[in-house]
CSV table of C-alpha atoms and ligand atoms in Angstrom, one decimal:
chain,number,residue,atom,x,y,z
A,1,MET,CA,0.0,0.0,0.0
A,2,LYS,CA,1.2,3.5,-0.8
A,3,TYR,CA,0.6,6.3,1.6
A,4,TYR,CA,0.0,10.0,0.8
A,5,LEU,CA,-0.2,13.0,3.1
A,6,ALA,CA,-3.5,14.8,2.6
A,7,PRO,CA,-3.4,18.5,1.8
A,8,MET,CA,-4.7,20.5,4.7
A,9,GLU,CA,-4.9,24.2,4.3
A,10,GLY,CA,-2.8,26.1,6.9
A,11,LEU,CA,-1.6,22.9,8.5
A,12,THR,CA,0.4,20.7,6.1
A,13,THR,CA,2.6,23.7,5.0
A,14,TYR,CA,6.1,23.1,3.7
A,15,ASN,CA,7.4,23.7,7.2
A,16,PHE,CA,5.2,20.9,8.4
A,17,ARG,CA,6.0,18.5,5.5
A,18,ARG,CA,9.8,19.0,6.0
A,19,ALA,CA,9.7,18.3,9.7
A,20,TYR,CA,7.3,15.4,9.3
A,21,HIS,CA,9.5,13.9,6.6
A,22,LYS,CA,12.6,14.3,8.8
A,23,TYR,CA,11.2,12.7,12.0
A,24,TYR,CA,8.6,10.3,10.6
A,25,GLY,CA,8.3,9.8,6.8
A,26,GLY,CA,6.7,6.7,5.5
A,27,VAL,CA,4.8,8.8,3.0
A,28,ASP,CA,5.1,8.2,-0.8
A,29,LYS,CA,3.7,11.5,-1.9
A,30,TYR,CA,3.0,14.8,-0.1
A,31,PHE,CA,0.1,16.9,-1.5
A,32,THR,CA,0.3,20.7,-0.9
A,33,PRO,CA,-2.7,22.6,0.4
A,34,PHE,CA,-4.5,24.2,-2.5
A,35,LEU,CA,-3.0,26.9,-4.6
A,36,ALA,CA,-5.7,29.2,-5.9
A,37,VAL,CA,-4.3,32.5,-7.0
A,38,ARG,CA,-3.7,32.9,-10.7
A,39,ASN,CA,-0.3,34.4,-10.2
A,40,LEU,CA,0.7,32.6,-7.0
A,41,SER,CA,0.8,34.6,-3.8
A,42,SER,CA,4.2,34.7,-2.0
A,43,ARG,CA,2.9,32.3,0.6
A,44,GLU,CA,1.8,29.8,-2.1
A,45,ARG,CA,5.0,30.2,-4.0
A,46,ALA,CA,7.1,29.6,-0.9
A,47,ASP,CA,5.1,26.4,-0.4
A,48,ILE,CA,6.2,24.9,-3.7
A,49,LEU,CA,9.7,26.3,-4.1
A,50,PRO,CA,11.9,23.3,-4.8
A,51,GLU,CA,14.4,24.3,-2.1
A,52,HIS,CA,11.6,24.0,0.5
A,53,ASN,CA,10.7,20.5,-0.6
A,54,GLU,CA,13.9,18.7,-1.1
A,55,GLY,CA,14.0,15.0,-0.8
A,56,MET,CA,10.2,14.6,-0.9
A,57,ARG,CA,7.8,13.7,-3.7
A,58,VAL,CA,5.5,16.7,-3.6
A,59,VAL,CA,2.4,17.3,-5.7
A,60,PRO,CA,1.1,20.9,-5.9
A,61,GLN,CA,-2.7,21.0,-5.6
A,62,ILE,CA,-4.7,23.5,-7.6
A,63,LEU,CA,-8.2,24.8,-6.7
A,64,ALA,CA,-9.8,26.5,-9.7
A,65,ASN,CA,-12.9,26.4,-11.8
A,66,ARG,CA,-11.4,28.3,-14.7
A,67,ALA,CA,-9.0,26.5,-17.0
A,68,ASP,CA,-6.8,29.6,-17.5
A,69,VAL,CA,-6.3,29.9,-13.8
A,70,PHE,CA,-5.5,26.2,-13.5
A,71,LEU,CA,-3.1,26.2,-16.5
A,72,ASN,CA,-1.3,29.3,-15.2
A,73,ILE,CA,-0.7,27.7,-11.8
A,74,ALA,CA,0.3,24.4,-13.4
A,75,GLY,CA,2.7,26.4,-15.7
A,76,GLU,CA,4.4,27.8,-12.6
A,77,ALA,CA,4.6,24.3,-11.1
A,78,ALA,CA,6.1,23.0,-14.4
A,79,ALA,CA,8.7,25.8,-14.3
A,80,TYR,CA,9.8,24.6,-10.9
A,81,GLY,CA,10.2,21.1,-12.3
A,82,TYR,CA,7.2,19.3,-10.9
A,83,PRO,CA,6.0,16.4,-13.1
A,84,SER,CA,2.3,16.5,-12.0
A,85,VAL,CA,-0.4,18.6,-10.3
A,86,ASN,CA,-3.6,17.7,-8.5
A,87,LEU,CA,-7.0,19.2,-9.0
A,88,ASN,CA,-9.1,19.9,-5.9
A,89,LEU,CA,-12.8,18.8,-6.4
A,90,GLY,CA,-13.3,18.0,-2.8
A,91,CYS,CA,-13.1,21.1,-0.6
A,92,PRO,CA,-16.4,21.5,1.2
A,93,SER,CA,-15.7,24.9,2.8
A,94,GLY,CA,-18.6,27.3,2.4
A,95,THR,CA,-16.8,30.1,0.8
A,96,VAL,CA,-15.0,27.8,-1.7
A,97,ALA,CA,-18.0,25.7,-2.6
A,98,ALA,CA,-20.3,28.8,-2.9
A,99,ARG,CA,-18.1,30.1,-5.7
A,100,GLY,CA,-18.3,26.8,-7.6
A,101,ARG,CA,-14.9,25.6,-6.7
A,102,GLY,CA,-13.7,22.5,-4.9
A,103,ALA,CA,-16.6,20.2,-4.2
A,104,GLY,CA,-18.9,23.1,-5.3
A,105,PHE,CA,-17.7,22.5,-8.9
A,106,LEU,CA,-19.4,19.0,-8.8
A,107,LYS,CA,-22.8,20.8,-9.0
A,108,PHE,CA,-22.0,22.0,-12.5
A,109,PRO,CA,-21.1,18.8,-14.5
A,110,GLU,CA,-21.3,20.6,-17.9
A,111,GLU,CA,-18.9,23.4,-16.9
A,112,LEU,CA,-16.8,20.8,-15.2
A,113,GLU,CA,-16.6,18.8,-18.5
A,114,ARG,CA,-15.5,21.9,-20.5
A,115,PHE,CA,-12.9,22.7,-17.8
A,116,LEU,CA,-11.6,19.1,-17.8
A,117,ASP,CA,-11.5,19.0,-21.6
A,118,GLU,CA,-9.3,22.1,-21.7
A,119,ILE,CA,-6.9,21.3,-18.9
A,120,PHE,CA,-6.3,17.7,-20.0
A,121,ASP,CA,-5.8,19.1,-23.5
A,122,LYS,CA,-3.4,21.9,-22.6
A,123,CYS,CA,-1.7,21.1,-19.3
A,124,PRO,CA,2.0,20.2,-19.8
A,125,LEU,CA,2.0,18.1,-16.6
A,126,ARG,CA,0.2,14.9,-15.5
A,127,ILE,CA,-3.0,15.6,-13.6
A,128,SER,CA,-4.5,13.7,-10.8
A,129,VAL,CA,-7.9,14.5,-9.3
A,130,LYS,CA,-9.0,14.6,-5.7
A,131,THR,CA,-12.8,14.4,-5.4
A,132,ARG,CA,-15.9,13.9,-3.4
A,133,ILE,CA,-18.7,11.7,-4.8
A,134,GLY,CA,-21.2,14.5,-5.4
A,135,ALA,CA,-22.7,17.6,-3.9
A,136,GLU,CA,-26.1,16.5,-2.4
A,137,ASN,CA,-27.0,13.1,-3.6
A,138,VAL,CA,-25.1,9.8,-4.0
A,139,GLU,CA,-26.8,9.3,-7.4
A,140,GLU,CA,-24.6,12.1,-8.8
A,141,TRP,CA,-21.6,9.8,-8.6
A,142,GLU,CA,-22.5,7.7,-11.6
A,143,ARG,CA,-22.4,10.7,-13.9
A,144,LEU,CA,-19.2,12.0,-12.4
A,145,LEU,CA,-17.6,8.6,-12.9
A,146,GLU,CA,-18.7,8.5,-16.5
A,147,LEU,CA,-17.1,12.0,-16.9
A,148,PHE,CA,-13.8,11.2,-15.1
A,149,GLY,CA,-13.5,8.0,-17.0
A,150,ARG,CA,-12.9,10.0,-20.2
A,151,TYR,CA,-9.6,11.6,-19.1
A,152,PRO,CA,-6.1,10.2,-18.8
A,153,MET,CA,-5.7,11.2,-15.2
A,154,GLU,CA,-2.6,10.1,-13.3
A,155,GLU,CA,-4.8,8.8,-10.5
A,156,LEU,CA,-8.2,9.5,-8.9
A,157,ILE,CA,-8.2,10.2,-5.2
A,158,ILE,CA,-11.7,9.6,-3.7
A,159,HIS,CA,-13.0,11.0,-0.4
A,160,PRO,CA,-16.3,9.1,-0.5
A,161,ARG,CA,-18.6,11.7,1.1
A,162,LEU,CA,-20.9,14.3,-0.4
A,163,LEU,CA,-20.2,18.0,-0.2
A,164,GLN,CA,-23.1,18.5,2.1
A,165,GLU,CA,-21.8,15.9,4.5
A,166,GLY,CA,-18.7,17.8,5.4
A,167,TYR,CA,-16.6,15.5,7.5
A,168,GLY,CA,-19.6,14.0,9.4
A,169,GLY,CA,-20.8,10.4,9.6
A,170,ARG,CA,-19.1,7.5,7.9
A,171,VAL,CA,-17.9,7.5,4.3
A,172,HIS,CA,-19.8,5.6,1.5
A,173,PRO,CA,-17.5,2.7,0.7
A,174,GLU,CA,-19.8,1.5,-2.0
A,175,ALA,CA,-19.1,4.7,-4.0
A,176,PHE,CA,-15.4,3.8,-3.9
A,177,GLU,CA,-16.3,0.2,-5.1
A,178,ALA,CA,-18.3,1.6,-7.9
A,179,ALA,CA,-15.3,3.6,-9.1
A,180,ALA,CA,-13.1,0.5,-8.9
A,181,GLY,CA,-15.5,-1.2,-11.3
A,182,ARG,CA,-15.5,1.7,-13.8
A,183,MET,CA,-12.1,3.5,-13.7
A,184,LYS,CA,-9.0,2.2,-15.4
A,185,VAL,CA,-6.6,4.6,-13.6
A,186,PRO,CA,-5.1,3.9,-10.1
A,187,LEU,CA,-7.4,4.7,-7.3
A,188,CYS,CA,-6.5,6.3,-3.9
A,189,TYR,CA,-8.9,6.1,-1.0
A,190,ASN,CA,-9.1,9.0,1.5
A,191,GLY,CA,-11.2,9.3,4.6
A,192,ASP,CA,-11.1,8.6,8.4
A,193,LEU,CA,-8.1,6.3,8.5
A,194,ILE,CA,-6.7,6.5,12.0
A,195,SER,CA,-4.7,3.4,12.6
A,196,LEU,CA,-2.8,0.6,10.9
A,197,GLU,CA,-4.4,-2.1,13.0
A,198,THR,CA,-5.4,-5.1,10.9
A,199,VAL,CA,-7.6,-6.8,13.4
A,200,GLY,CA,-10.2,-5.7,15.9
A,201,PRO,CA,-9.4,-5.2,19.6
A,202,ASP,CA,-10.4,-8.8,20.5
A,203,GLY,CA,-8.8,-10.3,17.5
A,204,GLY,CA,-12.0,-10.1,15.5
A,205,GLU,CA,-13.1,-8.0,12.6
A,206,ALA,CA,-11.1,-4.8,12.1
A,207,GLU,CA,-12.9,-1.6,13.1
A,208,TYR,CA,-13.9,1.2,10.8
A,209,GLY,CA,-11.0,3.6,10.3
A,210,THR,CA,-8.3,1.0,10.5
A,211,MET,CA,-6.1,-0.5,7.8
A,212,GLY,CA,-7.8,-3.8,8.3
A,213,TRP,CA,-11.2,-2.3,7.5
A,214,LEU,CA,-9.8,-0.6,4.4
A,215,THR,CA,-8.0,-3.6,2.9
A,216,SER,CA,-10.9,-6.0,3.6
A,217,ARG,CA,-13.7,-3.6,2.6
A,218,LEU,CA,-11.9,-1.9,-0.3
A,219,PRO,CA,-9.1,-4.2,-1.6
A,220,GLU,CA,-9.1,-2.2,-4.9
A,221,ALA,CA,-7.4,0.8,-3.3
A,222,ASP,CA,-3.9,1.3,-4.8
A,223,ALA,CA,-3.0,4.0,-2.2
A,224,VAL,CA,-4.4,5.7,0.8
A,225,MET,CA,-4.3,9.4,1.6
A,226,VAL,CA,-4.3,10.3,5.3
A,227,GLY,CA,-4.9,13.7,6.8
A,228,ARG,CA,-6.3,14.2,10.3
A,229,GLY,CA,-5.0,10.8,11.5
A,230,ILE,CA,-1.4,11.9,10.9
A,231,LEU,CA,-2.0,15.3,12.6
A,232,ARG,CA,-3.5,13.5,15.6
A,233,ARG,CA,-0.8,10.9,16.0
A,234,PRO,CA,2.1,11.8,13.7
A,235,GLY,CA,3.7,8.4,14.3
A,236,PHE,CA,0.9,6.2,13.2
A,237,LEU,CA,2.3,5.3,9.8
A,238,THR,CA,5.7,4.5,11.1
A,239,GLY,CA,4.7,3.1,14.5
A,240,ASP,CA,7.0,5.5,16.2
A,241,PHE,CA,5.0,6.9,19.1
A,242,SER,CA,7.9,7.9,21.2
A,243,LEU,CA,7.6,11.2,23.0
A,244,VAL,CA,11.3,12.0,22.2
A,245,THR,CA,10.5,11.9,18.4
A,246,LEU,CA,7.2,13.9,18.9
A,247,ARG,CA,9.1,16.5,20.9
A,248,ALA,CA,11.8,16.9,18.3
A,249,PHE,CA,9.2,17.1,15.6
A,250,HIS,CA,7.3,19.7,17.5
A,251,ASP,CA,10.4,21.8,18.3
A,252,GLU,CA,11.5,21.8,14.6
A,253,LEU,CA,8.0,22.9,13.5
A,254,LEU,CA,8.0,25.7,16.1
A,255,GLU,CA,11.5,26.9,15.2
A,256,GLY,CA,10.5,26.8,11.5
A,257,TYR,CA,7.4,28.9,12.0
A,258,ILE,CA,9.3,31.4,14.2
A,259,ARG,CA,11.6,31.9,11.2
A,260,ILE,CA,8.9,32.0,8.5
A,261,MET,CA,5.9,33.8,10.1
A,262,SER,CA,5.8,37.5,10.8
A,263,GLY,CA,5.4,37.9,14.5
A,264,ASP,CA,4.9,35.6,17.4
A,265,THR,CA,1.1,35.9,17.2
A,266,ASN,CA,1.0,34.2,13.8
A,267,THR,CA,3.4,31.5,14.9
A,268,LEU,CA,1.2,30.8,17.9
A,269,PHE,CA,-1.9,30.6,15.7
A,270,LYS,CA,-0.1,28.0,13.5
A,271,MET,CA,1.0,25.9,16.5
A,272,LYS,CA,-2.4,26.1,18.3
A,273,ASP,CA,-4.2,24.9,15.1
A,274,LEU,CA,-1.9,21.9,15.1
A,275,TRP,CA,-2.5,21.2,18.8
A,276,THR,CA,-6.2,20.9,18.1
A,277,PHE,CA,-5.3,17.6,16.5
A,278,MET,CA,-2.0,16.7,18.1
A,279,GLY,CA,-3.6,17.1,21.6
A,280,GLU,CA,-5.0,13.6,21.0
A,281,SER,CA,-1.6,12.1,21.2
A,282,PHE,CA,-1.7,12.9,24.9
A,283,ASP,CA,-3.7,11.4,27.8
A,284,ASN,CA,-5.8,14.1,29.3
A,285,GLY,CA,-5.4,16.0,26.0
A,286,GLU,CA,-8.3,18.4,26.7
A,287,LYS,CA,-6.8,19.8,29.9
A,288,HIS,CA,-3.4,20.3,28.3
A,289,LEU,CA,-4.9,21.8,25.2
A,290,LYS,CA,-6.5,24.5,27.2
A,291,LYS,CA,-3.2,25.7,28.7
A,292,ILE,CA,-1.6,25.7,25.3
A,293,LYS,CA,-4.5,27.5,23.7
A,294,LYS,CA,-4.5,30.2,26.4
A,295,SER,CA,-0.9,31.1,25.9
A,296,LYS,CA,-0.4,34.6,24.7
A,297,SER,CA,3.3,34.7,24.1
A,298,LEU,CA,5.9,32.2,22.9
A,299,TRP,CA,7.3,32.1,26.4
A,300,GLU,CA,4.0,31.0,27.9
A,301,TYR,CA,3.5,28.6,25.0
A,302,ARG,CA,6.8,26.9,25.6
A,303,ILE,CA,6.1,26.5,29.3
A,304,ALA,CA,2.7,25.0,28.5
A,305,VAL,CA,4.2,22.5,26.0
A,306,ASP,CA,7.0,21.6,28.5
A,307,THR,CA,4.3,20.8,31.1
A,308,VAL,CA,2.3,18.6,28.6
A,309,PHE,CA,5.3,16.5,27.7
A,310,ARG,CA,6.6,16.3,31.3
A,311,GLU,CA,3.3,15.1,32.6
A,312,GLN,CA,2.9,12.6,29.9
A,313,GLU,CA,6.4,11.2,30.5
A,314,GLN,CA,5.6,10.9,34.2
A,315,GLY,CA,2.5,9.2,33.1
B,401,FMN,C1,-8.4,21.9,8.2
B,401,FMN,C2,-8.5,21.2,6.9
B,401,FMN,C3,-8.0,21.7,5.7
B,401,FMN,C4,-8.1,21.0,4.5
B,401,FMN,N1,-7.5,21.5,3.4
B,401,FMN,C5,-7.6,20.8,2.2
B,401,FMN,C6,-7.0,21.3,1.0
B,401,FMN,O1,-6.3,22.3,1.0
B,401,FMN,N2,-7.1,20.6,-0.1
B,401,FMN,C7,-7.8,19.4,-0.1
B,401,FMN,O2,-8.0,18.7,-1.2
B,401,FMN,N3,-8.4,18.9,1.0
B,401,FMN,C8,-8.3,19.6,2.1
B,401,FMN,N4,-8.8,19.1,3.3
B,401,FMN,C9,-9.4,17.7,3.2
B,401,FMN,C10,-8.3,16.7,3.5
B,401,FMN,O3,-7.3,16.6,2.5
B,401,FMN,C11,-8.9,15.2,3.6
B,401,FMN,O4,-9.6,15.0,2.4
B,401,FMN,C12,-9.9,15.1,4.8
B,401,FMN,O5,-9.4,15.6,6.0
B,401,FMN,C13,-10.3,13.7,5.0
B,401,FMN,O6,-9.2,12.8,5.2
B,401,FMN,P1,-8.8,12.3,6.7
B,401,FMN,O7,-10.1,11.7,7.2
B,401,FMN,O8,-7.7,11.4,6.5
B,401,FMN,O9,-8.5,13.6,7.4
B,401,FMN,C14,-8.7,19.8,4.5
B,401,FMN,C15,-9.3,19.2,5.7
B,401,FMN,C16,-9.2,19.9,6.8
B,401,FMN,C17,-9.8,19.3,8.1
């Protein structure tokens, strides 16, 4: 099985990817959070600069519903030497979807078809697609699959939920199965994977969200993309749950953001966002998270983090 790091806006930045790759790794491809500005913003450009992504296989992701915008961004990626880009048809965020981008684009199959025709015709790079299975109704998936099947995409990454489902409830595994029956390209599964367990707690059937569930329920998956599971427990792909590694990873991230971000407040925002997920690596995560979230300076933040790690060590 191949593993991909999911793109997560504001979280899986190049600073995160570099530190993760250094201390954990085990990821075959890293997808950048979406790039959406026709002429890349300086933050977006920094995220894909080759010198910020050395030693990793990185795929720039593009969020667009206009072919000229997609092609312009892909052109920049090509100039930096990337062999492929990824199209975002999965973002459910209100502001993105309301403008007909991300999963919002799935509501307009005719426009989507014209867009795909043009980008697959003109893009100098290989294109993979990351998609949801529709906007409001699982019946939309058939038509989308028929459409996707016409293009020579590098791979299709499926998050089997509808736009309107956000991240709630369970995924629709049958939609992934339907794709396996129809698509000739490699398929990547994405959604809710949180552990590599292959059997259930009592040796029985593997639970939802585990690797055992995925391989028995969806054996057609060629790869799996993981997002929140890695943020919650960075060691879950490699099996390294040591606090020493987690601390080194954390410190490198922090130092990176101190260098990159303008001002401590922005650095704190970044780190606090991450703790929303990473707090789950700690027993009593809630209590610790509060202290970290309340910190107003880097000095307070460091003390709160020291306490979290110390208490966990003392166990
Ligand atoms: C905070 C946040 C930001 C995200 N940003 C992106 C993004 O930039 N591009 C994208 O395709 N998906 C984005 N996603 C969706 C994830 O890539 C992934 O599809 C989703 O989290 C489900 O996978 P998981 O259950 O392994 O986390 C984001 C999700 C979250 C929670």
